[in-house]
Short mmCIF file of C-alpha atoms and ligand atoms in Angstrom, two decimals:
data_model
loop_
_atom_site.label_atom_id
_atom_site.label_comp_id
_atom_site.label_asym_id
_atom_site.label_seq_id
_atom_site.Cartn_x
_atom_site.Cartn_y
_atom_site.Cartn_z
CA MET A 1 92.75 113.16 86.56
CA ILE A 2 91.72 110.09 89.16
CA THR A 3 88.05 109.21 89.16
CA SER A 4 85.86 107.63 91.08
CA GLU A 5 85.47 104.92 88.62
CA SER A 6 89.40 104.65 88.49
CA LEU A 7 89.43 103.66 92.47
CA VAL A 8 87.64 100.66 92.02
CA ASN A 9 89.90 97.72 91.46
CA GLN A 10 91.29 99.12 88.43
CA SER A 11 94.29 96.47 88.22
CA PHE A 12 93.24 92.66 88.32
CA ARG A 13 92.14 92.32 85.48
CA HIS A 14 90.06 89.07 82.98
CA THR A 15 91.60 89.27 79.83
CA ASP A 16 91.30 86.44 77.27
CA ASN A 17 89.87 84.48 80.26
CA THR A 18 92.82 85.07 82.79
CA LEU A 19 93.50 87.18 85.11
CA ALA A 20 96.36 89.17 85.34
CA CYS A 21 97.68 92.30 87.43
CA ASP A 22 98.17 95.04 84.97
CA GLY A 23 98.52 92.86 82.33
CA VAL A 24 101.43 90.55 83.94
CA SER A 25 99.68 86.84 84.20
CA ILE A 26 99.06 85.55 87.54
CA GLY A 27 99.40 82.21 86.37
CA SER A 28 103.00 82.76 85.31
CA ILE A 29 103.14 83.87 88.37
CA VAL A 30 101.78 81.26 89.92
CA GLU A 31 104.50 78.86 88.62
CA SER A 32 107.69 80.33 89.74
CA VAL A 33 106.47 81.17 93.55
CA ALA A 34 103.62 79.28 94.16
CA THR A 35 100.86 79.51 96.15
CA PRO A 36 99.65 81.44 99.06
CA VAL A 37 100.65 84.78 97.22
CA TYR A 38 99.89 88.08 98.07
CA ILE A 39 100.86 89.77 94.46
CA TYR A 40 100.32 93.82 94.31
CA SER A 41 100.11 96.41 91.76
CA ALA A 42 102.81 98.76 91.94
CA ARG A 43 100.98 101.57 89.88
CA ALA A 44 97.77 100.76 91.87
CA ILE A 45 99.59 101.86 94.54
CA ARG A 46 100.96 105.35 92.81
CA ASP A 47 97.34 106.29 92.06
CA ALA A 48 95.59 106.06 95.09
CA TYR A 49 98.73 107.83 97.04
CA ARG A 50 98.07 110.36 94.37
CA ALA A 51 94.41 110.32 94.54
CA ILE A 52 94.64 111.52 98.03
CA ASP A 53 97.72 114.21 97.65
CA GLU A 54 96.11 115.67 94.02
CA ALA A 55 92.63 116.18 96.16
CA PHE A 56 94.17 118.22 99.10
CA ALA A 57 96.73 120.04 96.89
CA SER A 58 94.56 123.74 97.34
CA TYR A 59 95.24 123.05 101.30
CA PRO A 60 99.12 122.67 102.91
CA HIS A 61 99.10 118.56 104.00
CA ALA A 62 101.76 116.28 104.73
CA ILE A 63 100.27 112.30 103.70
CA HIS A 64 101.76 110.42 106.54
CA TYR A 65 101.36 106.54 105.20
CA ALA A 66 99.78 104.56 107.93
CA LEU A 67 102.29 101.40 107.84
CA LYS A 68 100.12 98.87 109.45
CA ALA A 69 98.33 98.40 106.82
CA ASN A 70 100.84 97.18 105.32
CA SER A 71 104.67 97.37 106.03
CA THR A 72 106.57 95.28 103.95
CA LEU A 73 109.55 97.02 103.15
CA ALA A 74 109.72 97.30 99.46
CA ILE A 75 105.62 98.51 99.48
CA VAL A 76 107.15 101.33 102.35
CA ARG A 77 109.97 102.01 100.27
CA LEU A 78 108.33 102.79 96.88
CA LEU A 79 105.67 105.33 99.22
CA ARG A 80 108.86 107.27 100.62
CA ALA A 81 110.00 107.11 96.40
CA ILE A 82 106.97 109.20 95.66
CA GLY A 83 106.60 111.60 98.25
CA SER A 84 104.48 110.15 101.18
CA ARG A 85 106.12 110.21 105.14
CA ALA A 86 105.24 107.55 107.33
CA ASP A 87 102.69 107.00 109.73
CA ALA A 88 104.16 104.02 112.14
CA ASN A 89 102.63 102.78 115.90
CA SER A 90 105.43 100.35 116.90
CA GLY A 91 108.81 100.73 117.71
CA GLY A 92 108.77 97.85 114.63
CA GLU A 93 107.82 100.26 112.19
CA ILE A 94 109.40 102.44 113.14
CA GLN A 95 112.24 100.88 112.17
CA VAL A 96 110.92 99.48 108.63
CA ALA A 97 110.19 103.14 107.93
CA ARG A 98 113.61 103.91 108.81
CA ARG A 99 115.43 100.97 106.71
CA ALA A 100 113.37 101.86 103.97
CA GLY A 101 114.81 105.31 104.45
CA PHE A 102 112.52 108.05 106.09
CA ALA A 103 113.90 110.38 108.14
CA SER A 104 113.16 110.45 111.95
CA SER A 105 111.48 114.25 111.36
CA ASP A 106 109.49 112.60 108.51
CA ILE A 107 107.59 109.96 111.24
CA VAL A 108 104.88 110.22 113.83
CA PHE A 109 104.69 107.87 116.41
CA THR A 110 100.95 106.87 117.27
CA GLY A 111 99.63 103.91 119.43
CA VAL A 112 97.90 103.25 122.38
CA GLY A 113 100.48 101.47 124.19
CA LYS A 114 103.97 102.40 124.23
CA THR A 115 106.25 101.28 126.15
CA ARG A 116 109.25 102.56 128.01
CA GLU A 117 111.61 101.26 125.50
CA GLU A 118 109.66 102.34 122.25
CA LEU A 119 109.81 105.94 124.03
CA GLU A 120 113.05 106.53 124.80
CA SER A 121 114.45 105.72 121.10
CA ALA A 122 111.67 107.31 119.67
CA ILE A 123 112.59 110.44 120.88
CA ALA A 124 116.53 109.79 121.14
CA ASP A 125 115.76 109.14 117.35
CA GLY A 126 114.29 112.59 117.22
CA ILE A 127 110.65 110.95 115.92
CA GLY A 128 108.44 113.73 114.09
CA THR A 129 105.50 114.15 116.80
CA ILE A 130 104.63 111.38 118.94
CA ASN A 131 100.91 111.51 119.04
CA ALA A 132 100.14 110.73 123.26
CA GLU A 133 97.60 109.08 124.63
CA SER A 134 96.71 110.01 127.47
CA PRO A 135 97.77 111.70 130.29
CA GLY A 136 100.28 109.54 131.65
CA GLU A 137 101.82 108.93 128.73
CA LEU A 138 102.45 112.98 127.97
CA ASP A 139 104.11 112.30 131.44
CA ARG A 140 106.36 109.75 130.61
CA ILE A 141 107.65 111.37 128.00
CA ALA A 142 108.10 114.92 129.28
CA ALA A 143 110.37 112.84 132.18
CA ILE A 144 112.07 110.51 129.43
CA ALA A 145 112.81 113.36 127.48
CA SER A 146 113.66 116.09 130.26
CA ALA A 147 116.40 113.37 131.51
CA HIS A 148 118.12 112.92 127.95
CA GLY A 149 118.17 116.56 127.62
CA ARG A 150 115.29 116.78 124.65
CA GLU A 151 112.79 118.35 124.11
CA ALA A 152 109.70 116.09 122.55
CA ARG A 153 107.43 117.04 120.18
CA VAL A 154 103.63 115.72 120.80
CA ALA A 155 100.07 116.07 120.01
CA LEU A 156 97.31 114.30 122.17
CA ARG A 157 95.20 111.88 120.44
CA VAL A 158 91.42 112.75 121.35
CA ASN A 159 87.97 110.91 121.34
CA PRO A 160 85.76 112.91 120.27
CA ASP A 161 82.84 110.10 120.71
CA ILE A 162 82.42 109.94 117.08
CA ASP A 163 80.52 107.02 115.32
CA ALA A 164 82.33 106.28 112.05
CA LYS A 165 79.82 104.23 111.45
CA SER A 166 82.10 101.81 110.13
CA HIS A 167 82.50 97.52 111.43
CA PRO A 168 82.81 98.08 115.26
CA ASN A 169 86.02 96.43 116.04
CA ILE A 170 87.02 98.84 114.10
CA SER A 171 85.18 101.80 115.19
CA THR A 172 88.39 103.97 117.21
CA GLY A 173 86.22 107.21 118.20
CA LEU A 174 83.94 106.14 120.19
CA ARG A 175 83.62 106.59 124.17
CA ILE A 176 83.80 103.21 125.02
CA ASN A 177 86.84 102.69 122.81
CA LYS A 178 90.19 102.58 124.48
CA PHE A 179 91.67 105.24 121.91
CA GLY A 180 92.47 109.00 123.67
CA VAL A 181 91.91 111.16 125.90
CA PRO A 182 87.60 111.95 126.17
CA LEU A 183 87.62 115.73 124.17
CA GLN A 184 86.10 117.83 127.30
CA ASP A 185 89.26 116.87 128.87
CA ALA A 186 91.99 117.74 126.42
CA ARG A 187 92.00 121.38 126.69
CA ALA A 188 92.78 120.94 130.72
CA ILE A 189 95.43 117.66 130.02
CA TYR A 190 97.30 121.05 127.04
CA ARG A 191 97.03 123.54 129.81
CA GLU A 192 97.89 121.59 132.89
CA ARG A 193 101.69 120.80 131.10
CA ARG A 194 102.14 123.82 128.85
CA ASP A 195 105.35 124.55 130.72
CA THR A 196 106.60 121.38 131.41
CA ARG A 197 110.36 120.97 130.61
CA GLY A 198 110.68 118.12 127.48
CA LEU A 199 107.10 118.71 125.80
CA ARG A 200 106.62 120.38 122.99
CA PHE A 201 103.17 120.89 121.59
CA VAL A 202 102.93 120.69 117.96
CA GLY A 203 99.66 119.55 116.85
CA VAL A 204 96.38 117.83 117.96
CA HIS A 205 95.39 114.25 116.74
CA VAL A 206 92.03 112.06 116.10
CA HIS A 207 91.65 108.97 114.80
CA ILE A 208 87.80 108.21 114.75
CA GLY A 209 87.81 103.95 113.17
CA SER A 210 88.69 102.36 110.01
CA GLN A 211 86.81 101.29 106.48
CA ILE A 212 84.79 104.24 106.73
CA THR A 213 82.45 104.89 104.10
CA THR A 214 80.36 108.55 104.73
CA ILE A 215 81.18 111.95 105.00
CA GLU A 216 79.84 112.84 107.59
CA PRO A 217 81.70 111.63 110.51
CA LEU A 218 85.01 112.08 108.96
CA ARG A 219 83.26 115.88 108.57
CA ARG A 220 82.72 116.39 112.37
CA ALA A 221 85.54 114.87 113.16
CA ALA A 222 87.68 117.24 111.37
CA GLU A 223 85.26 120.20 112.77
CA THR A 224 85.55 119.21 116.70
CA LEU A 225 89.41 118.98 115.86
CA VAL A 226 90.15 122.53 114.45
CA SER A 227 87.79 124.14 117.43
CA LEU A 228 89.98 121.72 120.07
CA ALA A 229 92.99 123.71 117.64
CA LEU A 230 91.27 127.09 118.16
CA GLU A 231 90.78 127.07 121.42
CA LEU A 232 94.15 125.77 122.33
CA ARG A 233 95.67 128.42 119.96
CA ALA A 234 93.34 131.21 122.24
CA ASP A 235 95.47 130.07 125.19
CA GLY A 236 98.68 130.59 123.52
CA PHE A 237 99.78 127.02 121.88
CA SER A 238 101.26 127.58 118.73
CA LEU A 239 100.20 124.71 117.23
CA GLU A 240 102.22 123.14 113.54
CA HIS A 241 99.56 120.98 112.02
CA VAL A 242 96.12 119.08 112.69
CA ASP A 243 96.42 115.64 112.26
CA LEU A 244 93.00 113.46 111.04
CA GLY A 245 94.33 110.43 111.00
CA GLY A 246 93.19 107.36 108.69
CA GLY A 247 90.40 105.64 108.33
CA LEU A 248 88.72 106.29 104.64
CA GLY A 249 87.23 103.51 103.17
CA ILE A 250 87.61 101.56 99.94
CA ALA A 251 84.79 99.78 97.56
CA TYR A 252 85.61 95.86 98.52
CA GLU A 253 82.16 95.04 97.08
CA GLY A 254 83.54 97.19 93.77
CA ARG A 255 81.07 100.12 93.43
CA PRO A 256 82.55 103.24 93.59
CA ILE A 257 82.10 104.75 97.73
CA ILE A 258 83.59 108.15 98.75
CA HIS A 259 86.35 109.38 97.03
CA PRO A 260 89.75 111.27 98.64
CA SER A 261 87.93 114.71 96.64
CA ASP A 262 84.98 114.54 98.21
CA TYR A 263 86.67 113.85 102.00
CA ALA A 264 88.82 116.26 100.90
CA GLN A 265 86.09 119.28 99.76
CA ALA A 266 84.14 118.36 103.20
CA VAL A 267 87.45 118.71 105.96
CA ILE A 268 88.68 121.80 103.89
CA PRO A 269 86.41 124.34 105.22
CA GLU A 270 87.28 123.36 108.39
CA LEU A 271 90.93 123.27 108.04
CA LYS A 272 90.28 127.20 106.68
CA ARG A 273 89.62 127.99 110.35
CA ILE A 274 92.52 127.81 111.92
CA GLY A 275 94.59 127.56 108.87
CA ILE A 276 97.91 125.36 109.85
CA PRO A 277 98.72 122.28 108.26
CA VAL A 278 96.95 119.05 107.79
CA VAL A 279 98.73 115.88 108.99
CA LEU A 280 97.18 112.52 106.99
CA GLU A 281 97.69 108.96 108.21
CA PRO A 282 95.43 107.17 105.37
CA GLY A 283 96.83 103.31 105.36
CA ARG A 284 93.80 101.01 103.76
CA ALA A 285 92.95 104.45 100.80
CA VAL A 286 96.21 103.44 99.82
CA VAL A 287 97.21 99.66 99.25
CA GLY A 288 93.81 98.26 99.65
CA HIS A 289 92.88 97.81 95.85
CA ALA A 290 96.63 97.38 95.37
CA GLY A 291 97.31 93.40 96.22
CA ALA A 292 95.34 90.35 96.04
CA LEU A 293 95.74 86.95 97.59
CA VAL A 294 96.45 84.17 95.36
CA ALA A 295 95.40 80.72 96.73
CA ARG A 296 94.76 77.33 94.99
CA VAL A 297 91.67 75.04 95.51
CA VAL A 298 93.04 71.67 97.15
CA ASP A 299 89.54 70.54 97.99
CA VAL A 300 85.61 70.07 96.91
CA LYS A 301 83.06 68.86 99.12
CA ARG A 302 79.54 68.54 98.32
CA PHE A 303 76.72 67.87 100.83
CA PRO A 304 73.78 66.10 100.23
CA ASP A 305 72.39 69.62 100.81
CA GLY A 306 73.42 70.99 98.60
CA ARG A 307 75.98 72.89 99.46
CA GLN A 308 79.87 72.80 98.56
CA PHE A 309 82.68 73.92 99.57
CA ALA A 310 85.97 75.03 97.73
CA VAL A 311 88.96 74.54 100.19
CA LEU A 312 91.65 76.78 99.77
CA ASP A 313 96.19 76.26 100.28
CA ALA A 314 95.21 80.15 102.35
CA GLY A 315 92.84 80.73 105.38
CA MET A 316 92.71 83.21 108.35
CA GLY A 317 96.42 82.57 108.44
CA GLU A 318 97.59 84.22 105.65
CA LEU A 319 93.72 86.84 105.55
CA ILE A 320 92.71 87.22 108.81
CA ARG A 321 89.85 89.82 108.12
CA PRO A 322 86.49 88.39 107.34
CA ALA A 323 87.47 85.21 110.19
CA LEU A 324 87.59 88.71 112.44
CA TYR A 325 85.46 91.41 111.31
CA GLY A 326 83.57 89.40 108.81
CA SER A 327 84.96 91.39 105.81
CA TYR A 328 83.48 90.86 102.38
CA HIS A 329 86.55 90.03 99.57
CA GLN A 330 85.83 89.81 95.74
CA ILE A 331 87.15 86.49 95.33
CA VAL A 332 87.45 85.48 91.21
CA PRO A 333 88.53 82.54 89.73
CA VAL A 334 92.06 82.58 87.38
CA ALA A 335 90.87 81.25 84.53
CA PRO A 336 86.77 81.24 85.06
CA ARG A 337 85.24 78.04 83.89
CA PRO A 338 82.14 78.36 81.73
CA GLY A 339 78.45 77.48 82.88
CA ALA A 340 76.16 79.57 85.29
CA ASP A 341 77.80 80.42 88.43
CA ARG A 342 76.70 77.52 91.25
CA SER A 343 76.74 78.66 95.24
CA TRP A 344 80.10 78.09 97.10
CA ASP A 345 81.75 78.14 100.48
CA ILE A 346 85.37 79.51 100.17
CA VAL A 347 87.26 78.40 103.17
CA GLY A 348 90.65 77.84 104.51
CA PRO A 349 92.55 74.73 105.60
CA ILE A 350 92.69 76.23 109.17
CA CYS A 351 91.43 73.90 112.06
CA GLU A 352 88.35 77.21 112.73
CA SER A 353 85.41 76.92 111.58
CA SER A 354 85.53 80.90 111.36
CA ASP A 355 87.70 79.85 108.68
CA VAL A 356 85.79 81.21 105.81
CA PHE A 357 86.59 83.57 103.17
CA ALA A 358 82.56 83.77 101.71
CA LYS A 359 79.64 81.72 102.21
CA GLU A 360 76.97 81.46 99.58
CA ARG A 361 78.56 82.97 96.76
CA MET A 362 77.66 82.90 93.79
CA MET A 363 80.79 82.01 91.48
CA PRO A 364 81.72 79.95 87.83
CA ALA A 365 82.79 76.03 88.62
CA LEU A 366 85.59 75.18 90.94
CA GLU A 367 87.36 71.99 90.81
CA VAL A 368 90.87 70.77 92.98
CA ASN A 369 94.23 72.64 91.42
CA ASP A 370 92.52 75.85 90.21
CA LEU A 371 93.62 78.97 91.33
CA VAL A 372 91.81 81.54 93.11
CA ALA A 373 92.40 85.73 93.59
CA ILE A 374 90.67 86.97 96.80
CA LEU A 375 91.03 90.65 96.21
CA ASP A 376 91.19 93.28 97.59
CA ALA A 377 93.40 92.75 100.07
CA GLY A 378 96.68 95.12 99.95
CA ALA A 379 95.69 96.06 103.48
CA TYR A 380 95.64 94.63 106.90
CA GLY A 381 96.67 91.13 104.63
CA SER A 382 99.72 90.40 104.68
CA VAL A 383 100.71 92.51 107.80
CA MET A 384 98.56 90.30 110.19
CA ALA A 385 99.53 86.83 108.69
CA SER A 386 100.31 84.19 111.29
CA ASN A 387 101.77 80.60 111.88
CA TYR A 388 98.29 79.17 112.92
CA ASN A 389 98.65 75.45 111.92
CA ARG A 390 102.44 75.89 111.33
CA HIS A 391 101.20 77.55 108.21
CA LEU A 392 104.49 79.64 106.51
CA LEU A 393 103.95 82.97 106.00
CA PRO A 394 103.19 83.04 101.61
CA ALA A 395 105.89 85.19 99.62
CA GLU A 396 104.97 88.38 97.88
CA VAL A 397 105.08 89.59 94.80
CA MET A 398 105.08 93.16 93.08
CA VAL A 399 104.59 93.74 89.55
CA ASP A 400 105.27 96.79 87.67
CA GLU A 401 105.84 98.07 84.72
CA GLY A 402 105.32 94.70 83.02
CA LYS A 403 107.65 92.74 85.27
CA TRP A 404 107.43 91.67 88.54
CA THR A 405 110.01 90.98 91.46
CA THR A 406 109.47 88.57 94.54
CA ILE A 407 109.27 91.76 97.31
CA ARG A 408 108.87 88.38 100.47
CA ARG A 409 110.27 85.35 99.84
CA ARG A 410 108.02 82.57 101.53
CA GLN A 411 109.11 81.32 104.53
CA THR A 412 110.31 77.80 105.24
CA LEU A 413 109.71 76.19 108.73
CA ASP A 414 113.73 76.84 108.91
CA ASP A 415 113.15 80.10 109.61
CA VAL A 416 109.95 79.41 112.06
CA LEU A 417 112.25 77.27 114.23
CA ALA A 418 115.28 78.68 113.97
CA LEU A 419 113.87 80.60 117.25
CA GLU A 420 112.55 77.32 119.18
CA SER A 421 115.16 75.04 121.14
C1 PLP B 1 95.90 106.01 114.50
C2 PLP B 1 95.66 105.54 113.20
N1 PLP B 1 96.23 106.05 112.11
C3 PLP B 1 95.49 105.79 110.66
C4 PLP B 1 95.68 104.17 111.00
C5 PLP B 1 94.82 103.77 109.54
O1 PLP B 1 93.95 103.67 109.16
P1 PLP B 1 92.96 103.09 107.74
O2 PLP B 1 93.94 102.08 106.85
O3 PLP B 1 91.52 102.88 107.64
O4 PLP B 1 93.47 104.66 106.70
C6 PLP B 1 95.01 103.70 111.75
C7 PLP B 1 94.26 102.14 111.87
O5 PLP B 1 92.92 102.03 112.08
C8 PLP B 1 94.89 103.79 112.98
O6 PLP B 1 95.14 103.44 114.23
#
């Protein structure tokens, strides 16, 4: 039984004053692969996936892991091995999912701004469902599919104008956001295209945002979507599923927040009104806790007003979430020094004032060469990394059953310059 307590970060723990990932010493991994490095716990990914699967055990469901959260091949393969399906947000993610072994029919293709090439290859491949973002996109899908004598399986993403009560930059279900079609237009869009050649309407889709930590917006989104699906059923559509998207938040601050079973309990009564399977697209909730970014302190600066900075060899190029959304990550020294905690600004080496991981954070003493781990960095971490300031993409390591393996080697400057003339 996976409890609420087990869904805070359990994988990265200190034993004998040194940080380990599921018992494997972080220091020993760094000795081989250097820093910065993303380290993932395979066990944490399996546990988080199972928590969602178990929560929905009483209702027909399919979990399509959202590759956008982390699409490193080994992680995508691991999820396929434990029964997940895939949610891809681009042609690139579809290809990664295919290389990880997913059948095309097990992939949903979501995303604003799908290109003609992406749609053509998704349709030719027989992708499971294309979640269309607009009437125009539905028409383009219809034209491509019928020109190839095919029928594309589609759902329309509706924008229900529900406040996910998350960070504004990761809320997607408000009227002001670019995502989906206004709820009040959805029924007409389905009806007008009911007999369009090349389209087969198999579902309805909603995704109201990410890092959602309260149940009510998620319940309301489900209620709204199921009501639309019932109207469409009355109009003669035989839908196969309702797709509730992703969005389930994780406990970045170490205190348990909503558990997948709270989510399931809130939405299953809504789903029962229609009785068809539900598609879930969780990303963060599956991989967020499983990863840490480990970095080395390269400088310590003390200002006369008492502020002290620890400058790391990783910054917004490796993990942009704090700079992008002001998001919070726990940061722990790998081998905490004794003595009282002091206030630290933990910053990266990049030439941007926003390259800050934490401000005025109470932490043990830090010295040059110390290692720190930025926790809960498994989602929207390595996937958003960049080469800004010509930083090289970090290595990635997976810990599984007491052993570790490099699942992505560190990028070299030759890798980067190979693209340039
Ligand atoms: C359509 C869609 N589905 C699923 C997800 C995954 O969201 P999360 O990682 O919050 O579960 C996203 C991310 O924002 C998304 O845009």
